[in-house]
PDB file of C-alpha atoms in Angstrom:
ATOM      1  CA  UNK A   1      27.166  67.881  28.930  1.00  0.00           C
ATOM      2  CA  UNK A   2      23.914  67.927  31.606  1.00  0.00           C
ATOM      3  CA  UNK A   3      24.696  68.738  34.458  1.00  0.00           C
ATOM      4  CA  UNK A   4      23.903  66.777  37.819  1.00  0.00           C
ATOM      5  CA  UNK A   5      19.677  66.438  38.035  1.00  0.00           C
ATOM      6  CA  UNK A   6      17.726  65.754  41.344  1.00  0.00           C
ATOM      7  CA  UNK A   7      14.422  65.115  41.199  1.00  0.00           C
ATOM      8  CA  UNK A   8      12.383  65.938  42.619  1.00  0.00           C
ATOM      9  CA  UNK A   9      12.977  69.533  43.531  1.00  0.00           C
ATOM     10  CA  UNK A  10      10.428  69.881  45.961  1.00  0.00           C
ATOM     11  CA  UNK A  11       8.474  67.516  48.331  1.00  0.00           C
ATOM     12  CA  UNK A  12       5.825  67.670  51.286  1.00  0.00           C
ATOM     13  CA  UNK A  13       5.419  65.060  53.734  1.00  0.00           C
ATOM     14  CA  UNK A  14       3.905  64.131  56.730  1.00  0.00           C
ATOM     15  CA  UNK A  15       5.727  63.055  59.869  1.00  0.00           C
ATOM     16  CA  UNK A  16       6.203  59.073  59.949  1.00  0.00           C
ATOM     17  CA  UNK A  17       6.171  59.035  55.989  1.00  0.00           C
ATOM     18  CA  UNK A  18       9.465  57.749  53.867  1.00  0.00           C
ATOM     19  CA  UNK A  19      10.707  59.113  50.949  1.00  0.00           C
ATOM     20  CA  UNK A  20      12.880  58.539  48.038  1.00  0.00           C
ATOM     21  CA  UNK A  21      15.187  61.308  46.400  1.00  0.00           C
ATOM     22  CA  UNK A  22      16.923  60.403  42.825  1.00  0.00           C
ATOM     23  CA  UNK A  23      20.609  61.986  41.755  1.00  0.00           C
ATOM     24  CA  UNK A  24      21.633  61.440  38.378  1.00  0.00           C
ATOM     25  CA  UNK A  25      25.249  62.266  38.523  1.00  0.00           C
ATOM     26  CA  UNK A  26      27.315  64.362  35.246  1.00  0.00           C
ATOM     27  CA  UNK A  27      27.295  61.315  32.202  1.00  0.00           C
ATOM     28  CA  UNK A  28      30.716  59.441  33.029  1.00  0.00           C
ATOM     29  CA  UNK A  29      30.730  60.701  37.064  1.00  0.00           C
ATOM     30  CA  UNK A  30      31.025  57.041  39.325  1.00  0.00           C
ATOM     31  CA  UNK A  31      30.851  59.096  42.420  1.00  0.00           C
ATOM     32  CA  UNK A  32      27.687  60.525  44.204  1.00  0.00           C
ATOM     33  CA  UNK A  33      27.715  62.182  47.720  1.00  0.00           C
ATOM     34  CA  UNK A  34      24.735  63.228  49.615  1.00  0.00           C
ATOM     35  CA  UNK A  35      24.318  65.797  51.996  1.00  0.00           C
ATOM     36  CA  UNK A  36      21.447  67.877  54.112  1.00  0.00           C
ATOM     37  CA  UNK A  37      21.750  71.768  54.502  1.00  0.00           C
ATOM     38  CA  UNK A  38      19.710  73.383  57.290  1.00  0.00           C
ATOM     39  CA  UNK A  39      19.901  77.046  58.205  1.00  0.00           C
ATOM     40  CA  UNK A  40      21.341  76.031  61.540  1.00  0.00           C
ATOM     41  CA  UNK A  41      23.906  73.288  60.567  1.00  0.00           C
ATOM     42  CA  UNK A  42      24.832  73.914  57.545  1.00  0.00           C
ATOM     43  CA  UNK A  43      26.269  71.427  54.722  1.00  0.00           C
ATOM     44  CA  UNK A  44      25.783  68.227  56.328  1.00  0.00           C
ATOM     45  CA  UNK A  45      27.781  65.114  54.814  1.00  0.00           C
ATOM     46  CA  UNK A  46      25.165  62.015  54.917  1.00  0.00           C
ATOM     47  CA  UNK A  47      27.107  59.474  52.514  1.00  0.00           C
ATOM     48  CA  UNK A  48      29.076  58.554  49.030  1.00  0.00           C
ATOM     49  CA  UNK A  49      28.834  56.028  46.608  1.00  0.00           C
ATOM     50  CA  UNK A  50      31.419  54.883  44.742  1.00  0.00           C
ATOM     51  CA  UNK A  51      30.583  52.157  41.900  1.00  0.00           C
ATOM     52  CA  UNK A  52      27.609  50.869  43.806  1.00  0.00           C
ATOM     53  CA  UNK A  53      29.553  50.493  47.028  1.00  0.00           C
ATOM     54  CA  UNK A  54      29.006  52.501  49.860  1.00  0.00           C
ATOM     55  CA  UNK A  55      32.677  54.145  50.380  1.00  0.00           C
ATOM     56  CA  UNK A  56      31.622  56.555  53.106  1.00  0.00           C
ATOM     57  CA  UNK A  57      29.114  57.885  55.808  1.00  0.00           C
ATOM     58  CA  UNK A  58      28.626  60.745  57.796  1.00  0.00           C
ATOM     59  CA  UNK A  59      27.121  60.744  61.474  1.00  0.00           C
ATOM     60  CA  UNK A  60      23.363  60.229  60.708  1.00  0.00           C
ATOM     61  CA  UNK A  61      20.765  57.806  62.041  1.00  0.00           C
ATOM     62  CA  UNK A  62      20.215  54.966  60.372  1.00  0.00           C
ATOM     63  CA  UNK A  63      16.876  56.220  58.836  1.00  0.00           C
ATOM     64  CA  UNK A  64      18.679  58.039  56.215  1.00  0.00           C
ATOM     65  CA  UNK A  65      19.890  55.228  53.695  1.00  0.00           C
ATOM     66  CA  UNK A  66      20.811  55.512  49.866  1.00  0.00           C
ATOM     67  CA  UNK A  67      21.787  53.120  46.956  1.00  0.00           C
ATOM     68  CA  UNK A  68      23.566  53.856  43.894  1.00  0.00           C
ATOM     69  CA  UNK A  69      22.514  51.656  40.636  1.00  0.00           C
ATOM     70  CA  UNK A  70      24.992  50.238  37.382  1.00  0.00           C
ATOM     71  CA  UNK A  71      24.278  53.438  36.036  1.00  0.00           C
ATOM     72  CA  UNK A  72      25.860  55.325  38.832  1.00  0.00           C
ATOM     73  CA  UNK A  73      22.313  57.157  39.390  1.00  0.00           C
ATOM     74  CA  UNK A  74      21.803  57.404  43.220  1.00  0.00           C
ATOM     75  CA  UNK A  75      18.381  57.219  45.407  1.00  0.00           C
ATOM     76  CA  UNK A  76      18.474  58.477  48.906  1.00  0.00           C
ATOM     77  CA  UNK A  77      15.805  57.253  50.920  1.00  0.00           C
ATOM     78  CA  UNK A  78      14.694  58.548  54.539  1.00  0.00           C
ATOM     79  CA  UNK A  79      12.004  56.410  56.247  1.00  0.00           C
ATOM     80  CA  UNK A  80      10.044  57.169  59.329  1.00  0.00           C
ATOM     81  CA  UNK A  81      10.314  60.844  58.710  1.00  0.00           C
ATOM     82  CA  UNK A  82      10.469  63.847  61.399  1.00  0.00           C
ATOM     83  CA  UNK A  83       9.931  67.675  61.249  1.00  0.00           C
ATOM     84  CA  UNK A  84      13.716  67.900  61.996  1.00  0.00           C
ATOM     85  CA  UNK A  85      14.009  66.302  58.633  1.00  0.00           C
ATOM     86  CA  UNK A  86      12.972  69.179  56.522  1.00  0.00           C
ATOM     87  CA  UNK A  87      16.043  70.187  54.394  1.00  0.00           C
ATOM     88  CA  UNK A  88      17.812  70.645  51.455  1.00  0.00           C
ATOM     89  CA  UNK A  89      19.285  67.818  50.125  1.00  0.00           C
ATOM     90  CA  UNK A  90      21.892  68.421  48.054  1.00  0.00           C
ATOM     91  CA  UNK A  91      23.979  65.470  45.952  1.00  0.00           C
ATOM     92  CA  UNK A  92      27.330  66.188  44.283  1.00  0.00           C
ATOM     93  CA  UNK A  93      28.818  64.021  41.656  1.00  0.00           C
ATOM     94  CA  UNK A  94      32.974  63.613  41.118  1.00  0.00           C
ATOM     95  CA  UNK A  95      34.657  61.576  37.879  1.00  0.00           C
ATOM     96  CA  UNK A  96      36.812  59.667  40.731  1.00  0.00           C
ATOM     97  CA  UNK A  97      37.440  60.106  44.075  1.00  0.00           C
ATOM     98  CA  UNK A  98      40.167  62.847  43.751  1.00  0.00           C
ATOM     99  CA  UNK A  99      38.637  65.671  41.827  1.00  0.00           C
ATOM    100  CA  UNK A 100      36.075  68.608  42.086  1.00  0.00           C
ATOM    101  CA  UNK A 101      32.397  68.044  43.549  1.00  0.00           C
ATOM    102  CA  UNK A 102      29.503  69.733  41.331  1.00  0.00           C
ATOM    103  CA  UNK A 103      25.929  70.003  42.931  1.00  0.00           C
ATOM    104  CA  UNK A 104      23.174  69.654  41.870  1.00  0.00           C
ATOM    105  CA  UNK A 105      20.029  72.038  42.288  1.00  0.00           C
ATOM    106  CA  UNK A 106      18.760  69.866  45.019  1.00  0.00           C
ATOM    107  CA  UNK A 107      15.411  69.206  46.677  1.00  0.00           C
ATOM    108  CA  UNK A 108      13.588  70.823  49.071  1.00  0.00           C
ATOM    109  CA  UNK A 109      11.840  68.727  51.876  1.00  0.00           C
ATOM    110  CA  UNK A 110       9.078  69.654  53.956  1.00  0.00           C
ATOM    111  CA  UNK A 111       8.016  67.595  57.098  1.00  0.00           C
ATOM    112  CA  UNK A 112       4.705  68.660  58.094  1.00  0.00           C
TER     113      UNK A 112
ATOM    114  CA  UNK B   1      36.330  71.406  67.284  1.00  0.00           C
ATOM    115  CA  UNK B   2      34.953  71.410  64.308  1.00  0.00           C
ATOM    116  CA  UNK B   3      36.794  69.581  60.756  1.00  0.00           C
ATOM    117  CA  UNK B   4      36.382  72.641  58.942  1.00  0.00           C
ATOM    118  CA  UNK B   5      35.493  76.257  60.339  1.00  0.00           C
ATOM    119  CA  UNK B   6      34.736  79.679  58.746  1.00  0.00           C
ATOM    120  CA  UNK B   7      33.741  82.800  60.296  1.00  0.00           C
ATOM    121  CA  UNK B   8      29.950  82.895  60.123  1.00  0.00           C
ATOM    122  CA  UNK B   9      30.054  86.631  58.937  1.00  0.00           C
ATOM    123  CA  UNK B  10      28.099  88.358  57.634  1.00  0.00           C
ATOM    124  CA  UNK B  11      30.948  90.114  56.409  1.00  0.00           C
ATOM    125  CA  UNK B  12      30.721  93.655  54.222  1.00  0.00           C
ATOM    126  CA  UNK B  13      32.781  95.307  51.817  1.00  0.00           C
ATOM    127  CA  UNK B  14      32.181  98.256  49.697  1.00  0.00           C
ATOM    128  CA  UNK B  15      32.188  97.678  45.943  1.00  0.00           C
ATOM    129  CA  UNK B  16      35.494  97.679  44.318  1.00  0.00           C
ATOM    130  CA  UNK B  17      37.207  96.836  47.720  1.00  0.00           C
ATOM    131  CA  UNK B  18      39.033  93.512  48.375  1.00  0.00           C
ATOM    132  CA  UNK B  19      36.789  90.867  50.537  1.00  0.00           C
ATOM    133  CA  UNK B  20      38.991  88.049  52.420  1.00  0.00           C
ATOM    134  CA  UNK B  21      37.106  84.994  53.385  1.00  0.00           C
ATOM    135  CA  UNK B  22      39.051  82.786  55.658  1.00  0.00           C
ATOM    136  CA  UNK B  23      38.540  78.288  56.616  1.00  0.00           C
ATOM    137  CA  UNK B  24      40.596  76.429  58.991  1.00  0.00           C
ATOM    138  CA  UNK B  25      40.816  72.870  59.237  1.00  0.00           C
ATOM    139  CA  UNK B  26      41.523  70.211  61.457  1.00  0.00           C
ATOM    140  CA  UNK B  27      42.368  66.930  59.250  1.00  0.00           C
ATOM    141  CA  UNK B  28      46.088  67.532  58.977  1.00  0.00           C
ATOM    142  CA  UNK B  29      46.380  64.998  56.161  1.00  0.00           C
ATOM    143  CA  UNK B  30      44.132  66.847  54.126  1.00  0.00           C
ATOM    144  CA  UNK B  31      45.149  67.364  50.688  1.00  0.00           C
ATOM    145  CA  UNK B  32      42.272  68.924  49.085  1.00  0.00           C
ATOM    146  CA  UNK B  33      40.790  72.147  49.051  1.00  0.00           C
ATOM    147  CA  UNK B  34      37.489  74.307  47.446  1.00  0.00           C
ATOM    148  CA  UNK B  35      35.400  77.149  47.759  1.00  0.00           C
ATOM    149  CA  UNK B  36      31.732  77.249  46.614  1.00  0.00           C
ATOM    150  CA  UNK B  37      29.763  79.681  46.042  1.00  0.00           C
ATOM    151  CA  UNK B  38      26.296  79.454  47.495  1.00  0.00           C
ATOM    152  CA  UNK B  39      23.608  82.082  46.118  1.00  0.00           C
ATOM    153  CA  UNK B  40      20.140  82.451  48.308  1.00  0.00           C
ATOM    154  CA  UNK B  41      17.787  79.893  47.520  1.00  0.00           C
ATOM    155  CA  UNK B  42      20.525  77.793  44.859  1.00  0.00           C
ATOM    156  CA  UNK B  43      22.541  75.036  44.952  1.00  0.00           C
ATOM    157  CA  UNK B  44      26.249  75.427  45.956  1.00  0.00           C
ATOM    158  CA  UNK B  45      28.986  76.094  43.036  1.00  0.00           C
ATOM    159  CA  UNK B  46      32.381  75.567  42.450  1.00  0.00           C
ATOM    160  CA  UNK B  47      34.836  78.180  42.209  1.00  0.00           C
ATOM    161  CA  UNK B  48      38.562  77.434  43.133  1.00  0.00           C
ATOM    162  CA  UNK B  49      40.199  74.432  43.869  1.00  0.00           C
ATOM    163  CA  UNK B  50      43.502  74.123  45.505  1.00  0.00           C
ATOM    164  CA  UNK B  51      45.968  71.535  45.888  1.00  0.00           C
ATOM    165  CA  UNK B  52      49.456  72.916  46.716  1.00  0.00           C
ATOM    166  CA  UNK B  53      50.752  75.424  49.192  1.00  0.00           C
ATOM    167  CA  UNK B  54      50.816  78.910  47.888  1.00  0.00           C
ATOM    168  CA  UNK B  55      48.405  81.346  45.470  1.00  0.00           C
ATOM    169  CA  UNK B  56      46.110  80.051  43.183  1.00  0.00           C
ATOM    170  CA  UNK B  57      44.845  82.794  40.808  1.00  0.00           C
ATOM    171  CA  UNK B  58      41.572  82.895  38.908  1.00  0.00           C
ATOM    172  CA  UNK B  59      40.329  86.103  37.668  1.00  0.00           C
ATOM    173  CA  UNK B  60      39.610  88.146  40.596  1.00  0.00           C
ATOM    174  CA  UNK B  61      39.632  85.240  42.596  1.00  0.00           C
ATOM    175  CA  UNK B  62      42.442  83.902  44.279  1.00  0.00           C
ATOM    176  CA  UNK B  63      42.530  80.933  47.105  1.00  0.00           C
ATOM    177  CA  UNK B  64      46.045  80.599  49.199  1.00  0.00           C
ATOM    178  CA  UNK B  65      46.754  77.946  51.006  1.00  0.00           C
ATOM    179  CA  UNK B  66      48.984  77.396  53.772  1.00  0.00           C
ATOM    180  CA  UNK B  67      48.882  73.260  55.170  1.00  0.00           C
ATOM    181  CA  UNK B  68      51.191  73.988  57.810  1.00  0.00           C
ATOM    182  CA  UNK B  69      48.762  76.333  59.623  1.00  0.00           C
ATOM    183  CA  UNK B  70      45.747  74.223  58.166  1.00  0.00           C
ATOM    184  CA  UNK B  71      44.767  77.338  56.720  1.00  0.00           C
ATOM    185  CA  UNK B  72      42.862  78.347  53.682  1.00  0.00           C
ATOM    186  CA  UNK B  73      41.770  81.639  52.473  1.00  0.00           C
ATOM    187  CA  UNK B  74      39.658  83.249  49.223  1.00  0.00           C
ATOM    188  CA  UNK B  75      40.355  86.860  48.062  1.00  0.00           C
ATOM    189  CA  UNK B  76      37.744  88.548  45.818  1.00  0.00           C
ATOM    190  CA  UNK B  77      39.939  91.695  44.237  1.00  0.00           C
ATOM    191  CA  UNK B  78      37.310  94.648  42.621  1.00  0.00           C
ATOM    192  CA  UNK B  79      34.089  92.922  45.052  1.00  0.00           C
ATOM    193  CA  UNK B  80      31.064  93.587  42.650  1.00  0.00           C
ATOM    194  CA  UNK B  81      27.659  93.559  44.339  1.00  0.00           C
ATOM    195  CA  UNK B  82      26.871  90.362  42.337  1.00  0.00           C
ATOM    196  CA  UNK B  83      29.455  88.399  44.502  1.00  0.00           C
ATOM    197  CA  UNK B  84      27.053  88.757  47.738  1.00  0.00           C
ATOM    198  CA  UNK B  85      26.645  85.183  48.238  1.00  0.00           C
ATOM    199  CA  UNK B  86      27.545  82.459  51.180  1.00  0.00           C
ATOM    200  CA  UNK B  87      30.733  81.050  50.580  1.00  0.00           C
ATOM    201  CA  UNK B  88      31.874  77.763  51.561  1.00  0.00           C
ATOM    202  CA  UNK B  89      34.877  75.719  52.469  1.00  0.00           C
ATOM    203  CA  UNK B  90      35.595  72.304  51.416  1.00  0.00           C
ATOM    204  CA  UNK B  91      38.158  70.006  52.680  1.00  0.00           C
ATOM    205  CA  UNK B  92      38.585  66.186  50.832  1.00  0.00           C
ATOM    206  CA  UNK B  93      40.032  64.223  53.913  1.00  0.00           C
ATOM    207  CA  UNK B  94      41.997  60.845  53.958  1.00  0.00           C
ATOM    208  CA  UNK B  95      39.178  59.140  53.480  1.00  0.00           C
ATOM    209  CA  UNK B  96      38.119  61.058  50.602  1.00  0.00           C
ATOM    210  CA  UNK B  97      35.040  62.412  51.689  1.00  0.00           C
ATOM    211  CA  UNK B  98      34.269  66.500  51.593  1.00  0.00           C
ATOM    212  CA  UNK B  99      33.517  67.982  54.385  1.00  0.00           C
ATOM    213  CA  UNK B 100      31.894  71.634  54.821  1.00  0.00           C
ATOM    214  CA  UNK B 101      32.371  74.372  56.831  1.00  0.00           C
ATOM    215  CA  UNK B 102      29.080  76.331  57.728  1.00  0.00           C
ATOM    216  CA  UNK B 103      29.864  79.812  55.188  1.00  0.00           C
ATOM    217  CA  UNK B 104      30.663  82.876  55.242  1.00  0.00           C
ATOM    218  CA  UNK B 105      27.771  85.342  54.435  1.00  0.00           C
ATOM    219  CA  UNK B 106      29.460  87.732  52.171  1.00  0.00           C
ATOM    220  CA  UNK B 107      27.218  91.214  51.093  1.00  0.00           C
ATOM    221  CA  UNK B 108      28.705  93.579  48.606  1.00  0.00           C
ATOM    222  CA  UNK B 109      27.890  97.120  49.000  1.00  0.00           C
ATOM    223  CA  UNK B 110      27.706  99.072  46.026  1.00  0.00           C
TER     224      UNK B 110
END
Protein backbone atom coordinates (compact mmCIF):
# COMPACT_ATOMS: atom_id res chain seq x y z
CA UNK A 1 0.00 0.00 0.00
CA UNK A 2 1.87 3.65 -0.96
CA UNK A 3 2.25 5.50 1.46
CA UNK A 4 1.14 9.30 1.78
CA UNK A 5 3.11 11.38 -1.35
CA UNK A 6 3.70 15.24 -1.35
CA UNK A 7 4.91 16.72 -4.12
CA UNK A 8 6.75 18.54 -4.51
CA UNK A 9 9.50 17.97 -2.02
CA UNK A 10 11.25 21.01 -2.46
CA UNK A 11 10.38 24.59 -3.69
CA UNK A 12 12.03 28.19 -4.01
CA UNK A 13 10.13 31.24 -4.18
CA UNK A 14 10.27 34.72 -4.12
CA UNK A 15 8.51 36.95 -1.62
CA UNK A 16 4.89 38.03 -2.97
CA UNK A 17 4.72 34.69 -5.08
CA UNK A 18 1.80 31.87 -4.35
CA UNK A 19 2.18 28.44 -4.37
CA UNK A 20 0.43 25.21 -4.55
CA UNK A 21 1.48 21.99 -2.51
CA UNK A 22 -0.34 18.48 -3.50
CA UNK A 23 -1.01 15.52 -0.67
CA UNK A 24 -2.14 12.37 -1.93
CA UNK A 25 -3.36 10.70 1.15
CA UNK A 26 -2.82 6.39 1.87
CA UNK A 27 -5.50 4.74 -1.07
CA UNK A 28 -8.87 4.56 1.04
CA UNK A 29 -7.66 7.61 3.72
CA UNK A 30 -10.83 10.53 3.51
CA UNK A 31 -8.88 12.61 5.90
CA UNK A 32 -5.92 15.04 5.14
CA UNK A 33 -4.41 17.51 7.73
CA UNK A 34 -1.86 20.07 7.00
CA UNK A 35 0.62 21.49 9.06
CA UNK A 36 3.99 23.88 8.98
CA UNK A 37 7.13 22.89 11.11
CA UNK A 38 9.69 25.64 11.78
CA UNK A 39 12.72 25.22 14.00
CA UNK A 40 11.22 27.76 16.36
CA UNK A 41 7.50 26.68 16.52
CA UNK A 42 7.42 23.52 15.89
CA UNK A 43 4.44 21.26 14.38
CA UNK A 44 2.06 23.82 13.46
CA UNK A 45 -1.70 22.63 12.77
CA UNK A 46 -2.92 24.78 9.55
CA UNK A 47 -6.19 22.68 8.60
CA UNK A 48 -8.15 19.16 7.82
CA UNK A 49 -10.24 17.97 5.27
CA UNK A 50 -12.66 15.63 5.69
CA UNK A 51 -14.63 14.40 2.39
CA UNK A 52 -14.06 17.69 0.65
CA UNK A 53 -15.29 19.72 3.59
CA UNK A 54 -13.20 21.75 5.55
CA UNK A 55 -13.74 20.13 9.23
CA UNK A 56 -11.04 22.16 10.94
CA UNK A 57 -8.48 25.12 11.10
CA UNK A 58 -5.73 26.15 13.03
CA UNK A 59 -4.79 29.92 13.85
CA UNK A 60 -3.25 31.02 10.48
CA UNK A 61 -3.86 34.01 8.22
CA UNK A 62 -6.03 33.69 5.70
CA UNK A 63 -3.25 33.42 3.00
CA UNK A 64 -2.77 29.86 3.75
CA UNK A 65 -5.89 28.06 2.08
CA UNK A 66 -6.28 24.32 0.88
CA UNK A 67 -8.94 22.16 -0.97
CA UNK A 68 -9.38 18.57 -0.95
CA UNK A 69 -10.80 16.91 -4.39
CA UNK A 70 -13.44 13.52 -4.90
CA UNK A 71 -10.40 11.70 -4.72
CA UNK A 72 -9.55 12.83 -1.28
CA UNK A 73 -6.09 14.25 -2.78
CA UNK A 74 -5.46 17.66 -1.04
CA UNK A 75 -3.71 21.03 -2.48
CA UNK A 76 -2.57 23.59 -0.03
CA UNK A 77 -2.11 26.81 -1.47
CA UNK A 78 -0.28 29.97 0.18
CA UNK A 79 -0.59 33.23 -1.83
CA UNK A 80 1.21 36.45 -1.32
CA UNK A 81 4.15 34.69 0.16
CA UNK A 82 6.71 35.99 2.99
CA UNK A 83 10.22 34.92 4.20
CA UNK A 84 8.42 33.88 7.46
CA UNK A 85 6.79 31.38 5.21
CA UNK A 86 9.70 29.14 4.61
CA UNK A 87 8.83 25.71 6.19
CA UNK A 88 8.17 22.32 6.14
CA UNK A 89 4.94 21.42 5.29
CA UNK A 90 3.99 18.37 6.38
CA UNK A 91 0.30 16.59 5.51
CA UNK A 92 -0.94 13.52 7.40
CA UNK A 93 -3.67 11.32 6.17
CA UNK A 94 -6.25 9.21 8.75
CA UNK A 95 -8.99 6.36 7.40
CA UNK A 96 -11.64 8.46 9.63
CA UNK A 97 -11.48 10.91 12.03
CA UNK A 98 -10.63 8.63 15.05
CA UNK A 99 -7.50 6.78 14.16
CA UNK A 100 -3.64 7.19 13.71
CA UNK A 101 -2.10 10.17 11.54
CA UNK A 102 0.79 9.00 9.00
CA UNK A 103 2.98 11.80 7.34
CA UNK A 104 4.11 12.18 4.62
CA UNK A 105 7.82 13.14 3.58
CA UNK A 106 6.76 16.67 3.13
CA UNK A 107 8.05 19.71 1.26
CA UNK A 108 10.48 22.03 1.89
CA UNK A 109 9.74 25.81 1.16
CA UNK A 110 12.08 28.47 0.63
CA UNK A 111 11.02 32.23 0.59
CA UNK A 112 13.72 34.16 -0.84
CA UNK B 1 -0.46 27.69 28.30
CA UNK B 2 0.16 25.74 25.74
CA UNK B 3 -2.50 22.49 24.42
CA UNK B 4 0.24 20.18 24.51
CA UNK B 5 3.82 20.64 26.18
CA UNK B 6 7.06 18.56 26.29
CA UNK B 7 10.29 19.35 27.74
CA UNK B 8 12.38 20.79 24.92
CA UNK B 9 15.44 18.59 26.01
CA UNK B 10 17.89 17.78 24.65
CA UNK B 11 17.81 14.99 26.87
CA UNK B 12 20.84 12.14 27.11
CA UNK B 13 21.05 8.71 28.08
CA UNK B 14 23.79 6.26 27.82
CA UNK B 15 23.15 3.23 25.61
CA UNK B 16 21.33 0.44 27.18
CA UNK B 17 19.83 2.87 29.85
CA UNK B 18 16.07 3.67 30.07
CA UNK B 19 15.11 7.27 28.40
CA UNK B 20 11.63 8.80 29.76
CA UNK B 21 10.09 11.36 27.55
CA UNK B 22 7.27 13.14 29.19
CA UNK B 23 3.78 15.55 27.35
CA UNK B 24 1.20 17.27 29.28
CA UNK B 25 -1.92 18.48 28.01
CA UNK B 26 -4.46 20.88 28.53
CA UNK B 27 -7.77 19.64 26.55
CA UNK B 28 -9.25 17.64 29.39
CA UNK B 29 -11.65 15.90 27.03
CA UNK B 30 -8.97 14.56 25.13
CA UNK B 31 -9.20 11.04 24.30
CA UNK B 32 -6.41 10.42 22.04
CA UNK B 33 -2.90 10.03 22.35
CA UNK B 34 0.63 9.41 20.04
CA UNK B 35 4.15 9.70 19.92
CA UNK B 36 6.15 10.25 16.69
CA UNK B 37 9.23 9.86 16.01
CA UNK B 38 10.94 12.64 14.14
CA UNK B 39 14.55 11.81 12.60
CA UNK B 40 16.79 15.03 11.37
CA UNK B 41 15.85 16.15 8.12
CA UNK B 42 12.52 13.36 7.81
CA UNK B 43 9.11 13.42 8.13
CA UNK B 44 7.51 12.58 11.53
CA UNK B 45 6.50 8.73 12.30
CA UNK B 46 4.23 6.94 14.25
CA UNK B 47 5.12 4.89 17.06
CA UNK B 48 2.54 4.32 19.94
CA UNK B 49 -0.85 5.17 20.21
CA UNK B 50 -2.81 5.25 23.35
CA UNK B 51 -6.29 5.32 24.22
CA UNK B 52 -6.95 4.12 27.81
CA UNK B 53 -5.43 4.91 31.15
CA UNK B 54 -2.57 2.71 32.04
CA UNK B 55 0.69 0.93 30.08
CA UNK B 56 0.73 0.35 26.64
CA UNK B 57 3.63 -1.97 25.67
CA UNK B 58 5.39 -2.23 22.33
CA UNK B 59 8.72 -3.74 22.17
CA UNK B 60 10.94 -1.56 24.07
CA UNK B 61 8.54 1.02 23.86
CA UNK B 62 5.98 1.67 26.21
CA UNK B 63 3.53 4.95 26.45
CA UNK B 64 1.45 5.34 29.97
CA UNK B 65 -1.10 7.39 30.28
CA UNK B 66 -2.65 8.96 33.11
CA UNK B 67 -6.04 11.46 31.96
CA UNK B 68 -6.56 12.50 35.34
CA UNK B 69 -3.21 14.36 35.54
CA UNK B 70 -3.44 15.05 31.65
CA UNK B 71 -0.34 13.28 31.54
CA UNK B 72 1.41 11.20 29.00
CA UNK B 73 4.73 9.63 29.01
CA UNK B 74 7.10 7.26 26.47
CA UNK B 75 9.73 4.87 27.96
CA UNK B 76 12.47 3.56 25.61
CA UNK B 77 13.90 0.31 27.77
CA UNK B 78 17.74 -0.85 26.30
CA UNK B 79 18.08 3.12 24.46
CA UNK B 80 20.17 2.16 21.28
CA UNK B 81 22.02 5.06 19.66
CA UNK B 82 19.67 4.66 16.64
CA UNK B 83 16.71 6.01 18.80
CA UNK B 84 18.41 9.68 18.89
CA UNK B 85 15.63 11.37 17.29
CA UNK B 86 12.96 14.33 18.29
CA UNK B 87 10.04 12.89 19.69
CA UNK B 88 6.69 14.25 19.60
CA UNK B 89 3.40 14.37 21.38
CA UNK B 90 0.09 14.21 19.86
CA UNK B 91 -3.17 14.90 21.39
CA UNK B 92 -6.70 14.31 19.06
CA UNK B 93 -9.01 16.92 20.87
CA UNK B 94 -12.91 17.16 20.85
CA UNK B 95 -12.87 18.47 17.79
CA UNK B 96 -10.79 15.88 16.35
CA UNK B 97 -7.96 17.71 15.26
CA UNK B 98 -4.10 16.70 16.44
CA UNK B 99 -2.34 18.95 18.00
CA UNK B 100 1.63 18.89 18.64
CA UNK B 101 3.76 19.56 21.23
CA UNK B 102 7.20 21.13 20.15
CA UNK B 103 9.63 17.56 20.92
CA UNK B 104 11.80 16.33 22.88
CA UNK B 105 15.40 16.12 21.42
CA UNK B 106 16.43 12.74 22.52
CA UNK B 107 20.53 11.71 21.84
CA UNK B 108 21.64 8.24 22.66
CA UNK B 109 25.08 7.84 23.82
CA UNK B 110 26.72 4.79 22.99
Amino acid sequence: KAGVTQTPRYLIKTRGQQVTLSCSPISGHRSVSWYQQTPGQGLQFLFEYFSETQRNKGNFPGRFSGRQFSNSRSEMNVSTLELGDSALYLCASRDSMNTEAFFGQGTRLTVV
Amino acid sequence: QKEVEQNSGPLSVPEGAIASLNCTYSDRVSQSFFWYRQYSGKSPELIMSIYSNGDKEDGRFTAQLNKASQYVSLLIRDSQPSDSATYLCAVKGNNNDMRFGAGTRLTVKP
